[in-house]
Amino acid sequence: MASINMIVAYVGIVGALLVVPCFSSDAPTPNPDDFHIVLAPAPVVFNYLEGCIEKLDPHCPELGEVLIGKRKDVDSDCCSALVRMGKRCHFSLLRVLPEVEEVYKPFSSVLHQRGVEIWNHCVRRVGNPSLIFS
């Protein structure tokens, strides 16, 4: 009788071991490309960027075209407004531009370099070489 109990126990254990692995599998690792979460800027940062845009906006409508290569250069009024706005504002705007404006997304990899070129051009044009970004 002990041998029948042993056989039943053995079959039960082997059966359990065969069934349990079927129900357990590794969870798939999420692909980071499947998620595009854009965090909204903090209100303080948003207010700062709005202030930057207000300083520049009426003087420099062509700046966007220069950034994406549709236009070669910015005029003197735009350069003066850009330098008055400041380097920090200029590069902060360049950082968020591809996230908030669809037209700039394809150019996100070159925006910083073009921004540096425009900044240096405007500083030379306005006449304050101490502000040149290198």
Short mmCIF file of C-alpha atoms in Angstrom, two decimals:
data_model
loop_
_atom_site.label_atom_id
_atom_site.label_comp_id
_atom_site.label_asym_id
_atom_site.label_seq_id
_atom_site.Cartn_x
_atom_site.Cartn_y
_atom_site.Cartn_z
CA MET A 1 0.00 0.00 0.00
CA ALA A 2 2.92 2.26 0.67
CA SER A 3 4.12 1.84 -2.86
CA ILE A 4 0.77 3.06 -4.30
CA ASN A 5 0.93 6.15 -2.07
CA MET A 6 4.50 6.75 -3.22
CA ILE A 7 3.49 6.40 -6.86
CA VAL A 8 0.56 8.82 -6.40
CA ALA A 9 2.84 11.29 -4.62
CA TYR A 10 5.50 10.92 -7.31
CA VAL A 11 2.95 11.46 -10.12
CA GLY A 12 1.53 14.44 -8.25
CA ILE A 13 4.94 16.07 -7.83
CA VAL A 14 6.01 15.42 -11.43
CA GLY A 15 2.65 16.66 -12.69
CA ALA A 16 2.93 19.82 -10.62
CA LEU A 17 6.44 20.47 -11.91
CA LEU A 18 5.26 20.05 -15.49
CA VAL A 19 2.23 22.30 -15.09
CA VAL A 20 3.79 25.16 -13.11
CA PRO A 21 6.42 26.18 -15.70
CA CYS A 22 3.67 26.47 -18.31
CA PHE A 23 2.01 29.21 -16.30
CA SER A 24 5.16 31.15 -15.52
CA SER A 25 7.04 33.06 -18.13
CA ASP A 26 9.24 36.09 -18.11
CA ALA A 27 7.39 39.34 -18.49
CA PRO A 28 8.26 41.04 -21.75
CA THR A 29 10.60 43.97 -21.37
CA PRO A 30 8.87 47.16 -22.51
CA ASN A 31 10.44 48.84 -25.49
CA PRO A 32 11.37 52.46 -24.66
CA ASP A 33 10.40 53.47 -28.21
CA ASP A 34 6.80 52.49 -27.49
CA PHE A 35 6.51 55.27 -24.93
CA HIS A 36 6.96 58.94 -25.68
CA ILE A 37 6.20 60.85 -22.53
CA VAL A 38 6.78 64.56 -22.73
CA LEU A 39 6.76 66.16 -19.35
CA ALA A 40 5.10 69.52 -19.27
CA PRO A 41 7.49 72.27 -18.29
CA ALA A 42 7.04 73.65 -14.80
CA PRO A 43 5.05 76.90 -14.70
CA VAL A 44 8.13 78.88 -13.70
CA VAL A 45 10.06 77.58 -16.70
CA PHE A 46 7.07 78.16 -18.96
CA ASN A 47 6.77 81.78 -17.75
CA TYR A 48 10.50 82.27 -18.31
CA LEU A 49 10.26 80.96 -21.89
CA GLU A 50 7.20 83.12 -22.59
CA GLY A 51 9.22 86.14 -21.46
CA CYS A 52 11.99 85.14 -23.86
CA ILE A 53 9.54 84.85 -26.75
CA GLU A 54 8.00 88.24 -25.98
CA LYS A 55 11.43 89.89 -26.13
CA LEU A 56 12.16 88.36 -29.51
CA ASP A 57 8.87 87.79 -31.31
CA PRO A 58 8.01 91.10 -33.02
CA HIS A 59 11.60 91.67 -34.17
CA CYS A 60 12.48 88.25 -35.52
CA PRO A 61 9.82 86.40 -37.51
CA GLU A 62 12.45 84.93 -39.86
CA LEU A 63 14.50 83.20 -37.15
CA GLY A 64 12.54 79.95 -37.47
CA GLU A 65 13.19 79.83 -41.22
CA VAL A 66 16.90 80.32 -40.63
CA LEU A 67 16.94 77.53 -38.02
CA ILE A 68 15.45 75.00 -40.44
CA GLY A 69 17.53 76.17 -43.40
CA LYS A 70 14.81 77.84 -45.49
CA ARG A 71 16.56 81.17 -45.18
CA LYS A 72 20.25 81.97 -45.05
CA ASP A 73 20.56 84.83 -42.59
CA VAL A 74 18.81 87.03 -40.04
CA ASP A 75 18.62 90.81 -40.35
CA SER A 76 20.11 93.44 -38.04
CA ASP A 77 16.89 94.06 -36.08
CA CYS A 78 16.56 90.37 -35.36
CA CYS A 79 20.22 90.11 -34.33
CA SER A 80 19.87 93.06 -31.96
CA ALA A 81 16.73 91.56 -30.39
CA LEU A 82 18.39 88.14 -30.11
CA VAL A 83 21.47 89.51 -28.33
CA ARG A 84 19.30 91.67 -26.03
CA MET A 85 17.18 88.62 -25.24
CA GLY A 86 20.33 86.85 -24.09
CA LYS A 87 22.20 83.62 -24.64
CA ARG A 88 20.34 81.76 -21.89
CA CYS A 89 16.93 82.54 -23.40
CA HIS A 90 18.14 81.69 -26.91
CA PHE A 91 19.46 78.25 -26.01
CA SER A 92 16.56 77.49 -23.65
CA LEU A 93 14.14 78.11 -26.50
CA LEU A 94 16.19 75.94 -28.85
CA ARG A 95 16.04 73.10 -26.32
CA VAL A 96 12.22 73.04 -26.12
CA LEU A 97 11.39 74.05 -29.69
CA PRO A 98 11.29 70.51 -31.17
CA GLU A 99 9.03 69.35 -28.33
CA VAL A 100 6.40 72.05 -28.79
CA GLU A 101 6.49 72.74 -32.54
CA GLU A 102 6.14 69.85 -35.02
CA VAL A 103 7.94 71.71 -37.81
CA TYR A 104 11.22 71.66 -35.83
CA LYS A 105 11.21 67.95 -34.86
CA PRO A 106 13.05 66.75 -38.00
CA PHE A 107 15.75 69.33 -37.30
CA SER A 108 16.19 68.60 -33.59
CA SER A 109 19.67 67.12 -34.11
CA VAL A 110 21.00 70.27 -35.80
CA LEU A 111 19.09 73.01 -33.97
CA HIS A 112 21.75 73.53 -31.31
CA GLN A 113 24.57 73.88 -33.85
CA ARG A 114 22.52 76.24 -36.02
CA GLY A 115 21.61 78.17 -32.89
CA VAL A 116 25.31 78.56 -32.05
CA GLU A 117 26.03 79.77 -35.59
CA ILE A 118 23.17 82.28 -35.50
CA TRP A 119 24.16 83.49 -32.03
CA ASN A 120 27.80 84.05 -33.03
CA HIS A 121 26.75 85.75 -36.29
CA CYS A 122 24.43 88.12 -34.42
CA VAL A 123 26.97 88.92 -31.72
CA ARG A 124 29.52 89.82 -34.40
CA ARG A 125 26.91 91.84 -36.29
CA VAL A 126 25.75 93.74 -33.22
CA GLY A 127 29.32 94.24 -32.08
CA ASN A 128 29.78 92.54 -28.72
CA PRO A 129 32.45 89.86 -29.29
CA SER A 130 32.71 89.06 -25.55
CA LEU A 131 29.40 87.19 -25.90
CA ILE A 132 30.55 84.81 -28.66
CA PHE A 133 29.69 81.23 -27.82
CA SER A 134 32.42 78.72 -28.52
#
